[in-house]
Short mmCIF file of C-alpha atoms in Angstrom, two decimals:
data_model
loop_
_atom_site.label_atom_id
_atom_site.label_comp_id
_atom_site.label_asym_id
_atom_site.label_seq_id
_atom_site.Cartn_x
_atom_site.Cartn_y
_atom_site.Cartn_z
CA GLY O 1231 134.34 183.87 105.95
CA ALA O 1232 133.37 184.59 109.68
CA GLY O 1233 129.66 185.31 109.10
CA VAL O 1234 126.49 183.06 108.71
CA SER O 1235 126.85 181.33 105.41
CA GLN O 1236 123.83 180.28 103.31
CA SER O 1237 123.21 178.18 100.22
CA PRO O 1238 121.98 178.25 97.60
CA SER O 1239 121.61 182.01 97.39
CA ASN O 1240 119.00 181.62 94.70
CA LYS O 1241 116.82 178.58 93.90
CA VAL O 1242 114.08 178.25 91.14
CA THR O 1243 112.10 175.10 91.58
CA GLU O 1244 109.00 173.61 90.01
CA LYS O 1245 105.79 173.35 92.02
CA GLY O 1246 105.71 169.99 93.85
CA LYS O 1247 109.44 169.58 93.90
CA ASP O 1248 111.35 169.20 97.19
CA VAL O 1249 114.09 171.70 98.23
CA GLU O 1250 116.73 171.75 100.71
CA LEU O 1251 118.25 174.98 102.13
CA ARG O 1252 121.45 175.04 104.03
CA CYS O 1253 122.68 177.20 106.85
CA ASP O 1254 126.44 177.26 108.33
CA PRO O 1255 126.23 179.38 111.44
CA ILE O 1256 129.05 181.28 113.03
CA SER O 1257 131.50 178.96 114.66
CA GLY O 1258 130.85 178.43 118.39
CA HIS O 1259 127.18 179.89 118.16
CA THR O 1260 124.83 177.41 119.86
CA ALA O 1261 121.73 179.03 118.92
CA LEU O 1262 120.40 178.98 115.40
CA TYR O 1263 117.14 180.38 113.82
CA TRP O 1264 115.30 180.30 110.58
CA TYR O 1265 113.17 183.07 109.39
CA ARG O 1266 111.09 183.67 106.36
CA GLN O 1267 110.76 187.14 104.56
CA SER O 1268 108.07 187.56 101.99
CA LEU O 1269 107.80 190.71 99.83
CA GLY O 1270 106.18 193.53 101.88
CA GLN O 1271 106.14 191.68 104.98
CA GLY O 1272 108.34 191.41 107.85
CA LEU O 1273 110.43 188.34 108.92
CA GLU O 1274 108.51 185.46 110.17
CA PHE O 1275 109.77 183.03 112.62
CA LEU O 1276 110.11 179.48 111.59
CA ILE O 1277 112.17 177.52 114.16
CA TYR O 1278 114.86 177.86 116.67
CA PHE O 1279 117.56 175.34 117.68
CA GLN O 1280 119.56 175.33 120.83
CA GLY O 1281 122.39 172.92 119.90
CA ASN O 1282 120.95 170.14 118.01
CA SER O 1283 117.57 170.25 119.53
CA ALA O 1284 114.61 172.39 118.43
CA PRO O 1285 112.71 173.54 121.61
CA ASP O 1286 110.42 175.82 119.43
CA LYS O 1287 109.08 174.63 115.82
CA SER O 1288 106.02 176.59 116.34
CA GLY O 1289 106.67 178.98 113.19
CA LEU O 1290 106.80 175.96 110.74
CA PRO O 1291 103.89 176.84 108.35
CA SER O 1292 102.86 173.11 107.64
CA ASP O 1293 104.05 169.62 107.90
CA ARG O 1294 105.78 170.03 104.51
CA PHE O 1295 108.53 172.16 106.38
CA SER O 1296 111.00 170.40 108.51
CA ALA O 1297 114.49 171.27 109.73
CA GLU O 1298 117.46 169.54 111.37
CA ARG O 1299 120.75 170.49 112.84
CA THR O 1300 123.69 168.20 113.21
CA GLY O 1301 126.75 168.42 115.22
CA GLY O 1302 125.62 171.56 116.77
CA SER O 1303 126.36 173.48 113.62
CA VAL O 1304 124.97 173.03 110.08
CA SER O 1305 121.15 173.12 109.59
CA THR O 1306 118.98 172.25 106.79
CA LEU O 1307 115.57 173.47 106.05
CA THR O 1308 113.60 171.05 103.96
CA ILE O 1309 110.46 172.02 102.05
CA GLN O 1310 108.54 169.11 100.48
CA ARG O 1311 106.11 169.51 97.65
CA THR O 1312 106.74 172.98 97.28
CA GLN O 1313 103.93 175.44 96.51
CA GLN O 1314 103.98 178.87 95.07
CA GLU O 1315 103.12 180.59 98.34
CA ASP O 1316 106.50 179.16 99.57
CA SER O 1317 108.28 181.71 97.40
CA ALA O 1318 110.25 183.95 99.82
CA VAL O 1319 113.74 184.70 101.20
CA TYR O 1320 114.58 182.23 103.73
CA LEU O 1321 116.97 183.76 106.28
CA CYS O 1322 119.19 181.83 108.78
CA ALA O 1323 120.61 183.43 111.89
CA SER O 1324 122.92 182.53 114.87
CA SER O 1325 123.82 183.61 118.09
CA LEU O 1326 126.10 182.71 121.16
CA GLY O 1327 123.30 181.91 123.21
CA GLY O 1328 119.57 182.08 122.97
CA GLN O 1329 118.98 185.30 124.84
CA TYR O 1330 118.36 188.51 122.65
CA ARG O 1331 119.19 190.83 125.42
CA ARG O 1332 122.67 189.27 126.02
CA ASN O 1333 123.54 187.94 122.53
CA THR O 1334 123.50 189.64 119.17
CA ILE O 1335 121.96 187.53 116.51
CA TYR O 1336 123.63 187.65 113.08
CA PHE O 1337 121.91 186.90 109.92
CA GLY O 1338 122.98 185.31 106.85
CA GLU O 1339 122.30 186.69 103.39
CA GLY O 1340 119.33 184.50 102.79
CA SER O 1341 118.31 181.84 100.20
CA TRP O 1342 115.88 183.34 97.60
CA LEU O 1343 113.48 180.56 96.76
CA THR O 1344 111.18 181.04 93.67
CA VAL O 1345 108.49 178.28 93.03
CA VAL O 1346 107.05 178.37 89.45
CA THR X 1234 98.60 189.72 111.45
CA GLN X 1235 101.68 191.71 112.49
CA LEU X 1236 102.25 192.31 116.11
CA LEU X 1237 104.28 195.26 115.26
CA GLU X 1238 102.94 198.00 112.98
CA GLN X 1239 105.66 200.32 111.34
CA SER X 1240 104.93 203.65 109.69
CA PRO X 1241 105.34 205.02 107.17
CA GLN X 1242 106.04 202.10 104.83
CA PHE X 1243 108.00 204.08 102.45
CA LEU X 1244 110.00 207.36 103.04
CA SER X 1245 111.98 209.26 100.37
CA ILE X 1246 113.79 212.43 101.63
CA GLN X 1247 116.61 214.69 100.45
CA GLU X 1248 120.06 214.35 101.82
CA GLY X 1249 120.39 216.57 104.92
CA GLU X 1250 116.66 216.28 106.03
CA ASN X 1251 115.55 214.50 109.18
CA LEU X 1252 113.41 211.58 109.35
CA THR X 1253 111.35 209.72 111.98
CA VAL X 1254 110.26 205.93 111.57
CA TYR X 1255 107.61 204.64 114.13
CA CYS X 1256 106.97 201.07 115.39
CA ASN X 1257 103.71 200.42 117.33
CA SER X 1258 102.12 197.56 119.02
CA SER X 1259 99.21 196.71 121.49
CA SER X 1260 101.76 194.15 122.98
CA VAL X 1261 104.35 194.55 125.58
CA PHE X 1262 107.83 193.50 124.87
CA SER X 1263 110.65 192.78 127.23
CA SER X 1264 112.99 194.66 124.75
CA LEU X 1265 112.90 195.99 121.31
CA GLN X 1266 115.48 195.91 118.48
CA TRP X 1267 116.07 197.93 115.34
CA TYR X 1268 117.75 196.52 112.21
CA ARG X 1269 118.89 197.76 108.79
CA GLN X 1270 118.84 195.57 105.68
CA GLU X 1271 120.19 196.29 102.41
CA PRO X 1272 119.32 194.58 99.14
CA GLY X 1273 120.52 191.14 98.97
CA GLU X 1274 121.79 191.02 102.72
CA GLY X 1275 120.39 189.99 106.07
CA PRO X 1276 119.23 192.52 108.53
CA VAL X 1277 122.02 193.94 110.66
CA LEU X 1278 121.39 194.91 114.36
CA LEU X 1279 121.48 198.55 115.15
CA VAL X 1280 120.40 198.75 118.67
CA THR X 1281 118.56 196.96 121.53
CA VAL X 1282 116.33 199.07 123.83
CA VAL X 1283 115.25 197.42 127.20
CA THR X 1284 114.00 199.92 129.49
CA GLY X 1285 110.62 201.87 129.12
CA GLY X 1286 111.38 205.42 128.17
CA GLU X 1287 114.90 204.58 127.34
CA VAL X 1288 116.76 206.83 124.60
CA LYS X 1289 119.87 205.56 122.82
CA LYS X 1290 122.02 207.50 120.29
CA LEU X 1291 124.10 206.00 117.61
CA LYS X 1292 125.92 208.93 115.90
CA ARG X 1293 123.01 210.62 114.00
CA LEU X 1294 120.57 207.85 114.96
CA THR X 1295 118.31 208.29 117.82
CA PHE X 1296 116.24 205.32 119.29
CA GLN X 1297 113.37 205.80 121.88
CA PHE X 1298 111.38 203.12 123.68
CA GLY X 1299 107.91 203.98 125.04
CA ASP X 1300 107.35 204.17 128.62
CA ALA X 1301 104.95 201.20 128.42
CA ARG X 1302 107.36 199.21 126.31
CA LYS X 1303 104.68 198.86 123.60
CA ASP X 1304 106.26 201.26 121.02
CA SER X 1305 109.52 202.77 119.60
CA SER X 1306 110.76 205.36 117.16
CA LEU X 1307 113.96 205.92 115.24
CA HIS X 1308 115.01 209.37 114.31
CA ILE X 1309 117.78 210.04 111.84
CA THR X 1310 119.24 213.46 111.86
CA ALA X 1311 120.77 215.09 108.64
CA ALA X 1312 120.09 211.99 106.50
CA GLN X 1313 122.83 210.89 104.17
CA PRO X 1314 122.59 208.43 101.15
CA GLY X 1315 124.29 206.01 103.09
CA ASP X 1316 121.26 205.73 105.41
CA THR X 1317 119.07 204.17 102.53
CA GLY X 1318 117.71 200.88 103.38
CA LEU X 1319 115.08 198.82 104.95
CA TYR X 1320 114.51 199.60 108.69
CA LEU X 1321 113.03 196.95 110.68
CA CYS X 1322 111.81 196.91 114.30
CA ALA X 1323 111.53 193.57 116.20
CA GLY X 1324 110.01 192.97 119.53
CA VAL X 1325 111.49 190.37 121.82
CA ARG X 1326 109.05 188.20 123.86
CA GLY X 1327 110.81 185.63 126.02
CA ASP X 1328 114.30 184.66 125.31
CA TYR X 1329 114.64 184.01 121.70
CA LYS X 1330 111.58 184.85 119.52
CA LEU X 1331 111.70 188.10 117.67
CA SER X 1332 108.50 189.56 116.14
CA PHE X 1333 109.19 191.79 113.31
CA GLY X 1334 107.40 194.72 111.80
CA ALA X 1335 106.85 194.96 108.08
CA GLY X 1336 109.67 197.41 107.62
CA THR X 1337 110.04 200.94 106.32
CA THR X 1338 111.87 201.60 103.24
CA VAL X 1339 114.08 204.73 103.43
CA THR X 1340 115.52 206.29 100.42
CA VAL X 1341 117.94 209.36 100.76
CA ARG X 1342 118.53 211.24 97.61
CA ALA X 1343 121.83 212.92 97.03
#
């Protein structure tokens, strides 16, 4: 499709295991974002990519979280040694450029992570 | 701690009634956005307001940005069941980072 694609849509993992979440942005979008949405809370900014580089990683909650983007396209968010508090919906978004006033941001449907 | 406070948290109304959702902050934002999110989907942008005091209308939806650019409201006239969803406001600071409110869950009963 033409939208932001995320996989898996649902993931149940055991505490302590590593997980990888994938995001395929809209073709041609140079800016890519990861957000986390927990029940009853708004979206929490995690990281922003412009091309392959991440000028802002300030939202990553701990060093167990990392993300990379290759070829200016697909991005992977990795969570190591998962904890129950990591359970949330992880949303990826992309836009043509990094300026919200000029470029609409499009969200994927999210990856619902449950750590048991 | 949320930079943006939304109220009410939940709103249930009958079809045809009007509703207003509020988004307040002590911080100034360069612009503010409203999104609607349905279950199992990502948020979808409804509007961006940029200028203090700005009012934008989208069919039955009216969005207002406060004069001081710290608060905003969303008013829906003659609500329909299709308006049901989670409404999120998001403040823009700088070029790319959005600060979201916790959202208002709106249910419109037929």
